[in-house]
JSON list of C-alpha atoms in Angstrom, two decimals:
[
{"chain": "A", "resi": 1, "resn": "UNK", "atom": "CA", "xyz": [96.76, 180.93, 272.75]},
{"chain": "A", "resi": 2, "resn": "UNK", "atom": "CA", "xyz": [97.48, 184.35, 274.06]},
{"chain": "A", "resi": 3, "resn": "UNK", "atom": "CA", "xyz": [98.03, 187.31, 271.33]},
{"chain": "A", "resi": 4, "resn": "UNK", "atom": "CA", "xyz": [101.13, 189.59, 271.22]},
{"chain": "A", "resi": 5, "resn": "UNK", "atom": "CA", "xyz": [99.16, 193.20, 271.68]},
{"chain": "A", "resi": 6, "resn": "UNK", "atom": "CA", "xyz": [102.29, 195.45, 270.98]},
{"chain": "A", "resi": 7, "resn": "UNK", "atom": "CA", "xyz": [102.32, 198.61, 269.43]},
{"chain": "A", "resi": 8, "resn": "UNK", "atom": "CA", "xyz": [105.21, 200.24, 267.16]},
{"chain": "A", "resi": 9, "resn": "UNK", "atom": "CA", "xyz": [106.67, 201.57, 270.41]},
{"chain": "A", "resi": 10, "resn": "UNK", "atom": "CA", "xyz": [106.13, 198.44, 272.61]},
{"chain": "A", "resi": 11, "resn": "UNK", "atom": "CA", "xyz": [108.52, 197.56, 269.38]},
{"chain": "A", "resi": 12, "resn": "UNK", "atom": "CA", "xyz": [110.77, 200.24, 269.52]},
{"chain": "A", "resi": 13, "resn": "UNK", "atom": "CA", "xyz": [111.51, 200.09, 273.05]},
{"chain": "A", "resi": 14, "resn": "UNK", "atom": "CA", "xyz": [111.59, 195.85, 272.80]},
{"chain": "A", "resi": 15, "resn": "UNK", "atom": "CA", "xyz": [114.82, 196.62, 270.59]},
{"chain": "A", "resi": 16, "resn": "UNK", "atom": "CA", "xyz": [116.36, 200.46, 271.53]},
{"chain": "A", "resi": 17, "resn": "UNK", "atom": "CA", "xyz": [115.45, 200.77, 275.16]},
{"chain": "A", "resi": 18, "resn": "UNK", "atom": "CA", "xyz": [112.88, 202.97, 276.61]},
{"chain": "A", "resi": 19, "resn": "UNK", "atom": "CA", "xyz": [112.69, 206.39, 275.02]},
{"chain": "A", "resi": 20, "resn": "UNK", "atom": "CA", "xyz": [115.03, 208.82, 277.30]},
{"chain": "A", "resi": 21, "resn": "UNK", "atom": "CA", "xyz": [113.37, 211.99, 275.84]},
{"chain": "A", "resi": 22, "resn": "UNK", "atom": "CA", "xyz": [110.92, 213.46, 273.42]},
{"chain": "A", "resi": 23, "resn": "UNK", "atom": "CA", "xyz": [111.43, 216.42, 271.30]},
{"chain": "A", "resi": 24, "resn": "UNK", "atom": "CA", "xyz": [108.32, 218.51, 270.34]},
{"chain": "A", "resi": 25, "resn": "UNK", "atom": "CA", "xyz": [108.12, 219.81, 267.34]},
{"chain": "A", "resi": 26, "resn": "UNK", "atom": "CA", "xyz": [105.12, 221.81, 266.74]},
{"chain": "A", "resi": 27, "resn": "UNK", "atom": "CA", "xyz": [104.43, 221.20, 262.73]},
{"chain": "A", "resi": 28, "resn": "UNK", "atom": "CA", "xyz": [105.32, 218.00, 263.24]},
{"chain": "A", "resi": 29, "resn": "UNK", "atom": "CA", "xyz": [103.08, 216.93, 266.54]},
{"chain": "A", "resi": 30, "resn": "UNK", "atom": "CA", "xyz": [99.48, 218.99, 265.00]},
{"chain": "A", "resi": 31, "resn": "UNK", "atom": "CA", "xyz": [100.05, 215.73, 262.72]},
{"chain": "A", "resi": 32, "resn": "UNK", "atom": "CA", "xyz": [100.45, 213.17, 265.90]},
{"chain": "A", "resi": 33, "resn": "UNK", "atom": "CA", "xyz": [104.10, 212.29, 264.65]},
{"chain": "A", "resi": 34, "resn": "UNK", "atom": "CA", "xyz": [106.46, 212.70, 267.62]},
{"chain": "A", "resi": 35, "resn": "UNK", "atom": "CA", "xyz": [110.67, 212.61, 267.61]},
{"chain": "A", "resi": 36, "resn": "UNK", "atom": "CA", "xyz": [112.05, 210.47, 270.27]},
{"chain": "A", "resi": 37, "resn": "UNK", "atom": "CA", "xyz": [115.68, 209.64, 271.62]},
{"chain": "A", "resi": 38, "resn": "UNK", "atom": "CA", "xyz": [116.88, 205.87, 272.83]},
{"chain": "A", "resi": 39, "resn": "UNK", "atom": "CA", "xyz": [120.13, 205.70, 274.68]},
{"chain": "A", "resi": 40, "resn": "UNK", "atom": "CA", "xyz": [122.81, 202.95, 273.91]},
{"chain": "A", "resi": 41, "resn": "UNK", "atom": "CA", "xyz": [121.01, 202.05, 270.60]},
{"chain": "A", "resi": 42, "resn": "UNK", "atom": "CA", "xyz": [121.97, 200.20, 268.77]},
{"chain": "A", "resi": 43, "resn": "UNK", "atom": "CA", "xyz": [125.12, 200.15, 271.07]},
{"chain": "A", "resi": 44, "resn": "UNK", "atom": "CA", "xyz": [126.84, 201.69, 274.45]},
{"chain": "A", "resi": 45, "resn": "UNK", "atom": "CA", "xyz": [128.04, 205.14, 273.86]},
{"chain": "A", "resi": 46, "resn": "UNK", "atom": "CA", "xyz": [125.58, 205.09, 271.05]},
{"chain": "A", "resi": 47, "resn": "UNK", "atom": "CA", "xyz": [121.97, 206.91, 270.49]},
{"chain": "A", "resi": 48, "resn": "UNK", "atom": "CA", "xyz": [118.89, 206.67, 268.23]},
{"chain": "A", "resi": 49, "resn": "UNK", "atom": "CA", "xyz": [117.10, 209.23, 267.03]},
{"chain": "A", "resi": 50, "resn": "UNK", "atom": "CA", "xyz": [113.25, 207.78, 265.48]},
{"chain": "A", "resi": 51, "resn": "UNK", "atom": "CA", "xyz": [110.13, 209.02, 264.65]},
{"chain": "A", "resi": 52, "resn": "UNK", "atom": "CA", "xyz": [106.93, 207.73, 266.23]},
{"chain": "A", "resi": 53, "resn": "UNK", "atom": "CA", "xyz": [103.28, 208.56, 264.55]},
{"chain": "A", "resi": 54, "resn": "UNK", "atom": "CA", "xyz": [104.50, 208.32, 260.59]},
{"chain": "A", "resi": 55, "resn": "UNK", "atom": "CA", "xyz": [102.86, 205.44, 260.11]},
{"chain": "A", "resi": 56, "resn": "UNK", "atom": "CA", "xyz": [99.59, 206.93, 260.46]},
{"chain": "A", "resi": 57, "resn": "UNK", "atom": "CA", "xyz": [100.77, 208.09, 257.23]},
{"chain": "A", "resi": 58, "resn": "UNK", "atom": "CA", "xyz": [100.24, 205.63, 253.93]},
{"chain": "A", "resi": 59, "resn": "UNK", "atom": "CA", "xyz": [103.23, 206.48, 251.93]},
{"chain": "A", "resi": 60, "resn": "UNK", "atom": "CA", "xyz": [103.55, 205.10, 248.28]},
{"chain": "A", "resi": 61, "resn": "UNK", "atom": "CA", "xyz": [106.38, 202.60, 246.77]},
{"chain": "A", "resi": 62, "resn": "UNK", "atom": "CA", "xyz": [107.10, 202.98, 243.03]},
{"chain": "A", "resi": 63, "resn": "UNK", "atom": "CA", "xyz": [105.66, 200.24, 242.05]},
{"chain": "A", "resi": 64, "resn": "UNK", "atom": "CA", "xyz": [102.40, 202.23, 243.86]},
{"chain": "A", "resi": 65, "resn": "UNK", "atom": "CA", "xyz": [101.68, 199.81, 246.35]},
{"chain": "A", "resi": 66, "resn": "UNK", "atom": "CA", "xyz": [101.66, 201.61, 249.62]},
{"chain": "A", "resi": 67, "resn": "UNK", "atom": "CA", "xyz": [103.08, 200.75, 253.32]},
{"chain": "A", "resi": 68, "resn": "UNK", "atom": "CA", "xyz": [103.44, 202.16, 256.44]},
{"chain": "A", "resi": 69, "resn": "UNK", "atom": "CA", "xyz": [107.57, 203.45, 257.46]},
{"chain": "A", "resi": 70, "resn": "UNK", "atom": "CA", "xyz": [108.86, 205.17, 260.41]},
{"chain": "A", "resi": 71, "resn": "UNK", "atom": "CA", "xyz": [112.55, 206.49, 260.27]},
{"chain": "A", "resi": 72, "resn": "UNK", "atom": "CA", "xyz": [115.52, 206.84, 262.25]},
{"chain": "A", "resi": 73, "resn": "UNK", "atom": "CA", "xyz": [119.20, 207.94, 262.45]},
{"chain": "A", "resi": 74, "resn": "UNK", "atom": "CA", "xyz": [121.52, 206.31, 264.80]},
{"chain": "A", "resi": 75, "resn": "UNK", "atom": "CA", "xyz": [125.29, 208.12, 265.90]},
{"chain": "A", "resi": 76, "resn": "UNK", "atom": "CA", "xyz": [128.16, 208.10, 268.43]},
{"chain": "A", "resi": 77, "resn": "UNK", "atom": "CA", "xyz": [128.80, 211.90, 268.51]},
{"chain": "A", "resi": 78, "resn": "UNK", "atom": "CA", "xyz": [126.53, 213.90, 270.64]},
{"chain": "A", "resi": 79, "resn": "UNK", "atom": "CA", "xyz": [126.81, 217.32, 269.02]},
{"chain": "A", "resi": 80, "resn": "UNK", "atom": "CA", "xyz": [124.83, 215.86, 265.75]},
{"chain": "A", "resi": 81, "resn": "UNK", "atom": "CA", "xyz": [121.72, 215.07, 267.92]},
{"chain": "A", "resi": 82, "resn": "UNK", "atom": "CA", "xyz": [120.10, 218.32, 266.68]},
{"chain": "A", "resi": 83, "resn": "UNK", "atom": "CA", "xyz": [121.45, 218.06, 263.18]},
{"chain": "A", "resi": 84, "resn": "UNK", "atom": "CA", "xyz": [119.72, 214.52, 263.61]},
{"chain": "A", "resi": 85, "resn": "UNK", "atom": "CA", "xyz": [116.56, 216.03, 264.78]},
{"chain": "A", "resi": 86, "resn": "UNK", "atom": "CA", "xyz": [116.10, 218.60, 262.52]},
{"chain": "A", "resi": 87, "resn": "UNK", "atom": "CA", "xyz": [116.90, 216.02, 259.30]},
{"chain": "A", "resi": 88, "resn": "UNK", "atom": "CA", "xyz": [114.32, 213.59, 260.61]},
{"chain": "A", "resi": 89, "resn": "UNK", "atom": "CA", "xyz": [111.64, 216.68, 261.00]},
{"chain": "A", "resi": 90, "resn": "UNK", "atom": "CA", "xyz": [112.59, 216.85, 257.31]},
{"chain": "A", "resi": 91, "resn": "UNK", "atom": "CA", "xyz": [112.65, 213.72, 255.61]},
{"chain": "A", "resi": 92, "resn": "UNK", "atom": "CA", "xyz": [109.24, 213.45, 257.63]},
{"chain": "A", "resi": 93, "resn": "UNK", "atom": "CA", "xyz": [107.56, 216.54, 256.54]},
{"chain": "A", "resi": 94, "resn": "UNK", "atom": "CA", "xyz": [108.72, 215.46, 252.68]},
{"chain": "A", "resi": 95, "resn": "UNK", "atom": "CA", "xyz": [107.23, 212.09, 253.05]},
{"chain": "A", "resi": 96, "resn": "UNK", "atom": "CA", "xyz": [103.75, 213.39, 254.32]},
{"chain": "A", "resi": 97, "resn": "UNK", "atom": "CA", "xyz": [103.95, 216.07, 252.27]},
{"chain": "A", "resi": 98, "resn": "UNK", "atom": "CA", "xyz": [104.50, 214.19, 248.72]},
{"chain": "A", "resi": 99, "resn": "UNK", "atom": "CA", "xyz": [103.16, 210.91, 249.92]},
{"chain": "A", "resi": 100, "resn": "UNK", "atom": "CA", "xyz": [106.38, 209.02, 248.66]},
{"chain": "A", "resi": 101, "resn": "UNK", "atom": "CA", "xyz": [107.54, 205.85, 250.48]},
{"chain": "A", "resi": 102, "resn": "UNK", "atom": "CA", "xyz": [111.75, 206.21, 251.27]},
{"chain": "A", "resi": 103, "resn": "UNK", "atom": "CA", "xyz": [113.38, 203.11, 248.94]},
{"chain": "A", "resi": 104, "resn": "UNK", "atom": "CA", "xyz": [116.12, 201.26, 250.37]},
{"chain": "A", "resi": 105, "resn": "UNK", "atom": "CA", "xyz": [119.23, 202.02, 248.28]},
{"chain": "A", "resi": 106, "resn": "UNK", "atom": "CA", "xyz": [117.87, 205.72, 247.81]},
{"chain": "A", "resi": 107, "resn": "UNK", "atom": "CA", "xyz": [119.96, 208.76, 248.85]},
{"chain": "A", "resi": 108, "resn": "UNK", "atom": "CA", "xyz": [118.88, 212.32, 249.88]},
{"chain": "A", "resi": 109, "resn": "UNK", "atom": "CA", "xyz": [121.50, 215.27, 249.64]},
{"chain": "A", "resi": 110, "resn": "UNK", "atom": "CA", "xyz": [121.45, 216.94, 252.79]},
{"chain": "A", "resi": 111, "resn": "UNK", "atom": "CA", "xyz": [120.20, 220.32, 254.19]},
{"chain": "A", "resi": 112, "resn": "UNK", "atom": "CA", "xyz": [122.76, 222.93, 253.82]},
{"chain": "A", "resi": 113, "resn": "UNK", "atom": "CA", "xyz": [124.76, 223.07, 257.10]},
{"chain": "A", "resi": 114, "resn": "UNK", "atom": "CA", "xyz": [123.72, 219.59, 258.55]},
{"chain": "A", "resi": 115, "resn": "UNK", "atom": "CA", "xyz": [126.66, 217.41, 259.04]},
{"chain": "A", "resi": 116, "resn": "UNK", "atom": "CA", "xyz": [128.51, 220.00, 257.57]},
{"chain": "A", "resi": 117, "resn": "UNK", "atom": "CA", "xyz": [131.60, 219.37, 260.24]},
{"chain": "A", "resi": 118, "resn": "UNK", "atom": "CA", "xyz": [131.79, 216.06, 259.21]},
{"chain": "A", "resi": 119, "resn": "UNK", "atom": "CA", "xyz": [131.68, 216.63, 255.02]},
{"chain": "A", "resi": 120, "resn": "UNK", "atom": "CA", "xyz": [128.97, 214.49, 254.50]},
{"chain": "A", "resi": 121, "resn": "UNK", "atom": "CA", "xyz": [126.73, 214.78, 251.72]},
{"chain": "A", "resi": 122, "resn": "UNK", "atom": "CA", "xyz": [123.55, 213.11, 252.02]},
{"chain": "A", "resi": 123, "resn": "UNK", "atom": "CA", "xyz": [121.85, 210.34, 253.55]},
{"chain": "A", "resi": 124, "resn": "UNK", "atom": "CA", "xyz": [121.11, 206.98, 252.24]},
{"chain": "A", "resi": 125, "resn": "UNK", "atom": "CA", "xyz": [118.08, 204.75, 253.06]},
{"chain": "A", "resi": 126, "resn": "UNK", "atom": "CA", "xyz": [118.95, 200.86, 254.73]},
{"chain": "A", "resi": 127, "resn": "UNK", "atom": "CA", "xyz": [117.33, 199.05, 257.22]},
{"chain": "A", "resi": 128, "resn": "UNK", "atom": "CA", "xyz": [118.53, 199.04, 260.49]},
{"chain": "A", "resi": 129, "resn": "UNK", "atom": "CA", "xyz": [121.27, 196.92, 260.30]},
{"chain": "A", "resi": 130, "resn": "UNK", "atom": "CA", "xyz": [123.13, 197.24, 263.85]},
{"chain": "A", "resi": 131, "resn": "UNK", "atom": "CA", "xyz": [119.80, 196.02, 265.33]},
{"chain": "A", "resi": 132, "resn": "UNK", "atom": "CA", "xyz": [118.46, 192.43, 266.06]},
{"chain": "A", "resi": 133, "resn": "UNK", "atom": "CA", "xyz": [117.09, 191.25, 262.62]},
{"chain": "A", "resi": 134, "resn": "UNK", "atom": "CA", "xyz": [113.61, 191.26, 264.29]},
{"chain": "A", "resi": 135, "resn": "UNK", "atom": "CA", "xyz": [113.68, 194.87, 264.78]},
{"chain": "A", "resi": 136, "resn": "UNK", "atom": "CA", "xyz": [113.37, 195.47, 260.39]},
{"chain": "A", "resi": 137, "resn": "UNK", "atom": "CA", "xyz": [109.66, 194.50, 260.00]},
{"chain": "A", "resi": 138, "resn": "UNK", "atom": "CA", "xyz": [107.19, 195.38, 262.87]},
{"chain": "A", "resi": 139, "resn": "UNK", "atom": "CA", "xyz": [103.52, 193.23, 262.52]},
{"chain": "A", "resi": 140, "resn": "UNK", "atom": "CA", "xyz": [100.91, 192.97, 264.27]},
{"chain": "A", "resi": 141, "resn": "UNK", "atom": "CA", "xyz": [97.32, 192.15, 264.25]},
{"chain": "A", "resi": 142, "resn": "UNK", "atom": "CA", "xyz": [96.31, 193.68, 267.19]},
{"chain": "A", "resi": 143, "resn": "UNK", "atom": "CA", "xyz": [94.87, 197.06, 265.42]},
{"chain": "A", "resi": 144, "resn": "UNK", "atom": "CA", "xyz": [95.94, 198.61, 268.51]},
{"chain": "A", "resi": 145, "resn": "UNK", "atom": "CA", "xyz": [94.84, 202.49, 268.23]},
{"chain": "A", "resi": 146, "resn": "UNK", "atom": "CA", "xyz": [94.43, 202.17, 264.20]},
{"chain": "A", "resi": 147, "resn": "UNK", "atom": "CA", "xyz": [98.09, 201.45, 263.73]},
{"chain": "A", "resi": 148, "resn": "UNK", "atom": "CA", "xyz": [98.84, 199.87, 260.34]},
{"chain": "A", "resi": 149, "resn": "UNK", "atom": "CA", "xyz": [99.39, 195.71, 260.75]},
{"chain": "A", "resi": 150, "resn": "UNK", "atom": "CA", "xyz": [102.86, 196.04, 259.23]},
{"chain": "A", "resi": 151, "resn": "UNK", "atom": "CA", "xyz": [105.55, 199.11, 259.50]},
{"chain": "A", "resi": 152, "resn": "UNK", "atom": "CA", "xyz": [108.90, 199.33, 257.76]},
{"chain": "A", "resi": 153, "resn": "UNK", "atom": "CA", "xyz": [111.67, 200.88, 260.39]},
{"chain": "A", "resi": 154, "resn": "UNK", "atom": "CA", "xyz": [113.84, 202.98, 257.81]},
{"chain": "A", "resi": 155, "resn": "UNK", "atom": "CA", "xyz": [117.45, 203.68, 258.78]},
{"chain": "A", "resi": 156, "resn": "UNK", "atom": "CA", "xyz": [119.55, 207.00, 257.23]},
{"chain": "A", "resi": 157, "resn": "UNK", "atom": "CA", "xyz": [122.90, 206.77, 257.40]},
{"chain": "A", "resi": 158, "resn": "UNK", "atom": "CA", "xyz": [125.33, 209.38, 256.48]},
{"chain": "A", "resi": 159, "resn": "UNK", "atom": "CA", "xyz": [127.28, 208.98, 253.22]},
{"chain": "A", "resi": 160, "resn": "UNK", "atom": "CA", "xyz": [130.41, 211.07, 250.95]},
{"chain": "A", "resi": 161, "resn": "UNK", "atom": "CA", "xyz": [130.14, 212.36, 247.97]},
{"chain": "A", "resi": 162, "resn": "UNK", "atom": "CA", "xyz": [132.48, 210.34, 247.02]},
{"chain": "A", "resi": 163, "resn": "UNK", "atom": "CA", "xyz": [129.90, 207.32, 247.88]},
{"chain": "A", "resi": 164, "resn": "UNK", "atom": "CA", "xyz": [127.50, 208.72, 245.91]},
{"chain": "A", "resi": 165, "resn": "UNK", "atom": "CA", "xyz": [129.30, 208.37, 242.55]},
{"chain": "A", "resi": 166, "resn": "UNK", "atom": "CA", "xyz": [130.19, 204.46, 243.65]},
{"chain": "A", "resi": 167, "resn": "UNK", "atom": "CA", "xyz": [126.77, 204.12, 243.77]},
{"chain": "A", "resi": 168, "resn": "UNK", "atom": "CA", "xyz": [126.15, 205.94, 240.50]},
{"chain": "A", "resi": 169, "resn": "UNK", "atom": "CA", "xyz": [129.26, 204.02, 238.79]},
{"chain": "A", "resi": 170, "resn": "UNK", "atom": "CA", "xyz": [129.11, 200.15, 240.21]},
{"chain": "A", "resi": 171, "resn": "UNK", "atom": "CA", "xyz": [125.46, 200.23, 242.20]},
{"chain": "A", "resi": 172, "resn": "UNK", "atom": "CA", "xyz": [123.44, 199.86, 245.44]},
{"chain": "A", "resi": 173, "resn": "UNK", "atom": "CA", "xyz": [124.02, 196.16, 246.26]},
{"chain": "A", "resi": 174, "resn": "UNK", "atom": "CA", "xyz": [127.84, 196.71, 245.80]},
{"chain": "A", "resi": 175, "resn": "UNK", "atom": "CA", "xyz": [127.58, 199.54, 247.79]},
{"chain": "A", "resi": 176, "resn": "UNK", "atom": "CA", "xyz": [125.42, 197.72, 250.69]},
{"chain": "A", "resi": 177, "resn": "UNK", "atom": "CA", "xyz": [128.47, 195.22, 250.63]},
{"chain": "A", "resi": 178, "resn": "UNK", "atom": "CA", "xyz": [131.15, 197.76, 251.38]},
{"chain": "A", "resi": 179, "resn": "UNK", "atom": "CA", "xyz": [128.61, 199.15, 253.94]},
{"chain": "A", "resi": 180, "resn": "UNK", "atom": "CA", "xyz": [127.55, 196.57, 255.90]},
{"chain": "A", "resi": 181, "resn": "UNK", "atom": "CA", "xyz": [131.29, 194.89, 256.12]},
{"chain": "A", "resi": 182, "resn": "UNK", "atom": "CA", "xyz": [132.19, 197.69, 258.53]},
{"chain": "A", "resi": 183, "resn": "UNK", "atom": "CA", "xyz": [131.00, 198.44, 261.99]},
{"chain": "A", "resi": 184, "resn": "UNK", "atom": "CA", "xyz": [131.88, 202.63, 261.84]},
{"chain": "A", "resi": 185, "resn": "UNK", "atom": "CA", "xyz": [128.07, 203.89, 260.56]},
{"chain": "A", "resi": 186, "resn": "UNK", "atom": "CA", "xyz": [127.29, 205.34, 263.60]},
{"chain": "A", "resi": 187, "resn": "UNK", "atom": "CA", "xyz": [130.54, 207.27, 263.75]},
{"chain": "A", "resi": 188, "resn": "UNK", "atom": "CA", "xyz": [130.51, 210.61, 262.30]},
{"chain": "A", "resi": 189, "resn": "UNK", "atom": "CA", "xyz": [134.53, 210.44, 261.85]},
{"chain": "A", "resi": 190, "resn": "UNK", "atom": "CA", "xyz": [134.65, 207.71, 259.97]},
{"chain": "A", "resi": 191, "resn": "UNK", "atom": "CA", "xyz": [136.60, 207.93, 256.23]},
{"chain": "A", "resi": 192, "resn": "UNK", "atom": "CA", "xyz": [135.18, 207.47, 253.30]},
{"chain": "A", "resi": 193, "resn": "UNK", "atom": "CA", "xyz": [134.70, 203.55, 251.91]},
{"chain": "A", "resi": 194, "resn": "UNK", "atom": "CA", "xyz": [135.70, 204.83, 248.54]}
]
């Protein structure tokens, strides 16, 4: 029986398309975690922006188990791409720096000025839902170049304020409902679901 030897970005590129460019950032390369673009991810006319070289990286869940995550931001508008890249240098640096795994159903508030065209407020943890279900848990046994045997893609998607107190008032799994019932999460110009 022959054994699947993939890596994370065998994976990646399996489900986004080969990487069209790289972006270095220094802080975040001295610790071997690179920022890469896919084209037509998750859809035509669409990017993805992911990391590669978190999940070096043990990051801890609350109930202190700890797993492996790489994240990723997916849009339709190209003048958020830097906005996108500078977030994800971030949300990376926090998670390396503190150690903390991101929770689905968990929102950030966003850096002043990002998405500030578009009047969004923070970002809120999912997984990748616009991708083949495959794509949302990456294992392997392969211990190719000391990568962890399972990683956890984690997808940020831009939410209102106004979102934010739904979530506070009626919940995450309501929320999740109202957000995975429309197809508009990689447009910037979308309204408000509340």
């Amino acid at each position: 029986m022959e054994v699947d030897l993939m890596n994370y970005l065998d994976h990646l590129e399996k489900h986004c398309g080969e990487f069209t460019e790289a972006f270095p950032i220094e802080e975040l390369e001295q610790k071997n975690v690179q920022i890469l673009k896919f084209k037509d991810a998750p859809f035509k006319e669409t990017y993805t922006i992911a990391s590669l070289g978190l999940l070096f990286h043990s990051l801890q869940t609350e109930d202190d188990s700890l797993m492996h995550q790489e994240i990723m931001m997916s849009a339709e508008q190209p003048d958020v791409q830097d906005e996108i890249i500078f977030l994800l240098w971030q949300l990376a640096e926090y998670a390396m720096r503190t150690g903390h795994a991101f929770d689905a159903a968990e929102y950030y508030p966003l850096p002043e000025g990002i998405f500030e065209k578009y009047q969004f407020s923070s970002v809120y943890v999912t997984s990748p839902v616009y991708f083949d279900e495959s794509f949302c848990l990456f294992e392997t046994d392969s211990n190719v170049g000391d990568e962890p045997d399972t990683v956890l893609p984690v997808w940020f998607v831009p939410i209102f304020e106004s979102e934010e107190k739904y979530i506070e008032k009626h919940g995450a799994d309501r929320f999740e409902d109202l957000l995975f019932e429309m197809d508009e999460l990689v447009d910037f110009n979308r309204k408000p679901l509340v």
